[in-house]
Amino acid sequence: MNDGDTVKDGDTAYVGDTIYVGRAAPDAALDHGWLLGHFKDPGDPRHSTDVEIKWGVHAKGDARAQWVRGEHRTALQVLISGRFRLEFPGRTVVLAEQGDYVVWGRGVDHSWCAEEDTVVLTVRWPSVPGYRVPAGNAGGHEATDSTRTP
């Protein structure tokens, strides 16, 4: 790890037992975009049963293969760049300007589509094991299923 406070290209490291310094893009590639949650090793500072955080990078046209039904978590999604459409029962929300965000609660079914190349930050709580999209979903997002994976 470099000395000082600047994270440089290639920096991803444990610093002691309770600090992890990384870069969202390469770290996100390891767990379908998820940076923090129950699915990280228990000794990893990024392990949490309270919250999950995702750095989602989506190409234009990337869409969820199926709706999330019976969601057990609350979620916050913030647009970093691009244009992202979320579908909820009876409502469509488009995140179009940097910093636009939407929050939805437990039990709210949803789906999404990237209308442009997009980066979104998603925070969900609590971190609940047992959600995964069936094999073959290019979006790599969760659906109700008994498999433990981000």
Short mmCIF file of C-alpha atoms in Angstrom, two decimals:
data_model
loop_
_atom_site.label_atom_id
_atom_site.label_comp_id
_atom_site.label_asym_id
_atom_site.label_seq_id
_atom_site.Cartn_x
_atom_site.Cartn_y
_atom_site.Cartn_z
CA MET A 1 0.00 0.00 0.00
CA ASN A 2 1.20 3.53 -0.68
CA ASP A 3 1.99 5.89 2.17
CA GLY A 4 -0.20 8.96 2.48
CA ASP A 5 -3.90 9.30 1.88
CA THR A 6 -4.03 8.93 -1.91
CA VAL A 7 -5.29 5.69 -3.45
CA LYS A 8 -3.45 5.08 -6.71
CA ASP A 9 -4.15 2.68 -9.58
CA GLY A 10 -3.75 -0.89 -8.44
CA ASP A 11 -4.15 -0.11 -4.74
CA THR A 12 -6.32 -2.68 -3.02
CA ALA A 13 -5.10 -3.82 0.34
CA TYR A 14 -5.85 -4.63 3.93
CA VAL A 15 -4.29 -2.13 6.30
CA GLY A 16 -4.26 -3.78 9.70
CA ASP A 17 -7.29 -5.84 10.69
CA THR A 18 -10.01 -3.22 10.42
CA ILE A 19 -9.21 -1.05 7.38
CA TYR A 20 -9.48 -2.01 3.72
CA VAL A 21 -8.44 0.40 0.97
CA GLY A 22 -9.64 -0.37 -2.53
CA ARG A 23 -10.99 0.81 -5.84
CA ALA A 24 -14.66 0.30 -6.64
CA ALA A 25 -14.32 -0.92 -10.23
CA PRO A 26 -11.82 -3.77 -9.74
CA ASP A 27 -13.19 -4.77 -6.33
CA ALA A 28 -16.77 -4.76 -7.66
CA ALA A 29 -15.81 -7.18 -10.42
CA LEU A 30 -15.14 -9.85 -7.78
CA ASP A 31 -18.73 -10.09 -6.43
CA HIS A 32 -21.10 -8.96 -9.20
CA GLY A 33 -20.55 -5.35 -8.18
CA TRP A 34 -21.04 -5.78 -4.45
CA LEU A 35 -18.37 -4.12 -2.31
CA LEU A 36 -19.75 -4.84 1.15
CA GLY A 37 -22.19 -7.35 2.65
CA HIS A 38 -22.71 -10.72 4.31
CA PHE A 39 -21.02 -12.52 1.40
CA LYS A 40 -17.53 -11.19 2.22
CA ASP A 41 -15.35 -13.31 4.50
CA PRO A 42 -16.13 -12.69 8.20
CA GLY A 43 -12.58 -11.44 8.88
CA ASP A 44 -12.78 -8.92 6.02
CA PRO A 45 -13.64 -5.32 7.08
CA ARG A 46 -16.15 -5.36 4.17
CA HIS A 47 -18.19 -8.12 5.81
CA SER A 48 -21.55 -6.88 7.11
CA THR A 49 -24.88 -8.42 8.01
CA ASP A 50 -26.33 -4.93 8.44
CA VAL A 51 -25.85 -3.43 4.98
CA GLU A 52 -24.79 -4.19 1.38
CA ILE A 53 -23.14 -1.70 -0.97
CA LYS A 54 -22.80 -2.13 -4.72
CA TRP A 55 -20.88 -0.26 -7.42
CA GLY A 56 -23.03 -1.12 -10.44
CA VAL A 57 -21.58 -0.54 -13.90
CA HIS A 58 -24.12 -1.21 -16.66
CA ALA A 59 -23.80 -0.94 -20.43
CA LYS A 60 -26.58 0.77 -22.38
CA GLY A 61 -29.44 -1.70 -22.75
CA ASP A 62 -28.41 -3.86 -19.79
CA ALA A 63 -31.63 -4.92 -18.08
CA ARG A 64 -32.69 -7.13 -15.23
CA ALA A 65 -33.70 -10.58 -16.50
CA GLN A 66 -36.73 -10.74 -14.20
CA TRP A 67 -38.48 -8.66 -11.56
CA VAL A 68 -37.40 -8.89 -7.93
CA ARG A 69 -40.47 -10.12 -6.08
CA GLY A 70 -40.95 -10.23 -2.32
CA GLU A 71 -37.91 -8.06 -1.54
CA HIS A 72 -36.85 -8.35 2.13
CA ARG A 73 -34.61 -5.27 2.21
CA THR A 74 -34.80 -1.51 1.94
CA ALA A 75 -32.69 -0.02 -0.86
CA LEU A 76 -31.20 3.31 -1.86
CA GLN A 77 -29.87 3.75 -5.40
CA VAL A 78 -27.85 6.84 -6.42
CA LEU A 79 -26.95 7.72 -10.01
CA ILE A 80 -23.23 8.41 -10.47
CA SER A 81 -23.34 8.73 -14.28
CA GLY A 82 -25.55 7.79 -17.21
CA ARG A 83 -29.32 7.25 -17.23
CA PHE A 84 -31.05 4.45 -15.31
CA ARG A 85 -34.74 3.47 -15.36
CA LEU A 86 -36.36 1.61 -12.47
CA GLU A 87 -39.75 -0.04 -12.79
CA PHE A 88 -42.02 -0.44 -9.78
CA PRO A 89 -45.63 -1.64 -9.76
CA GLY A 90 -47.59 1.25 -11.24
CA ARG A 91 -44.60 3.62 -11.43
CA THR A 92 -41.46 4.26 -13.48
CA VAL A 93 -38.56 6.29 -12.08
CA VAL A 94 -35.73 7.58 -14.28
CA LEU A 95 -32.46 8.65 -12.68
CA ALA A 96 -31.14 11.14 -15.23
CA GLU A 97 -28.86 13.62 -13.44
CA GLN A 98 -25.83 12.84 -11.30
CA GLY A 99 -26.99 12.51 -7.71
CA ASP A 100 -30.59 11.56 -8.55
CA TYR A 101 -31.68 8.79 -6.21
CA VAL A 102 -34.59 6.59 -5.25
CA VAL A 103 -35.37 4.70 -2.05
CA TRP A 104 -37.76 1.76 -1.84
CA GLY A 105 -38.80 -0.35 1.08
CA ARG A 106 -39.29 -3.97 1.91
CA GLY A 107 -41.86 -5.77 -0.17
CA VAL A 108 -41.55 -3.45 -3.19
CA ASP A 109 -41.18 -5.43 -6.41
CA HIS A 110 -38.88 -3.85 -8.98
CA SER A 111 -36.87 -4.17 -12.16
CA TRP A 112 -34.45 -1.90 -14.05
CA CYS A 113 -32.82 -0.99 -17.37
CA ALA A 114 -29.74 1.11 -18.21
CA GLU A 115 -30.89 3.61 -20.84
CA GLU A 116 -27.25 4.75 -21.31
CA ASP A 117 -23.90 3.44 -20.10
CA THR A 118 -24.48 3.90 -16.37
CA VAL A 119 -22.82 3.74 -12.97
CA VAL A 120 -25.06 3.50 -9.89
CA LEU A 121 -24.29 3.10 -6.21
CA THR A 122 -26.75 0.86 -4.39
CA VAL A 123 -27.08 0.51 -0.62
CA ARG A 124 -29.37 -2.20 0.78
CA TRP A 125 -30.19 -3.19 4.30
CA PRO A 126 -30.11 -5.59 5.99
CA SER A 127 -27.67 -7.89 4.19
CA VAL A 128 -29.77 -11.01 3.68
CA PRO A 129 -28.26 -14.30 2.46
CA GLY A 130 -30.22 -16.22 -0.15
CA TYR A 131 -30.72 -13.83 -3.06
CA ARG A 132 -29.36 -14.53 -6.50
CA VAL A 133 -30.48 -14.25 -10.08
CA PRO A 134 -30.74 -17.58 -11.88
CA ALA A 135 -27.80 -18.51 -14.11
CA GLY A 136 -27.68 -16.65 -17.41
CA ASN A 137 -28.74 -13.19 -16.19
CA ALA A 138 -26.26 -10.74 -17.66
CA GLY A 139 -27.10 -8.13 -15.04
CA GLY A 140 -25.81 -10.27 -12.16
CA HIS A 141 -28.48 -9.07 -9.74
CA GLU A 142 -30.44 -10.96 -7.17
CA ALA A 143 -33.77 -12.67 -7.27
CA THR A 144 -35.39 -14.77 -4.60
CA ASP A 145 -33.57 -18.08 -4.66
CA SER A 146 -31.94 -20.34 -2.09
CA THR A 147 -28.39 -19.81 -3.36
CA ARG A 148 -25.94 -17.71 -1.29
CA THR A 149 -24.17 -15.31 -3.60
CA PRO A 150 -24.08 -11.56 -3.96
#
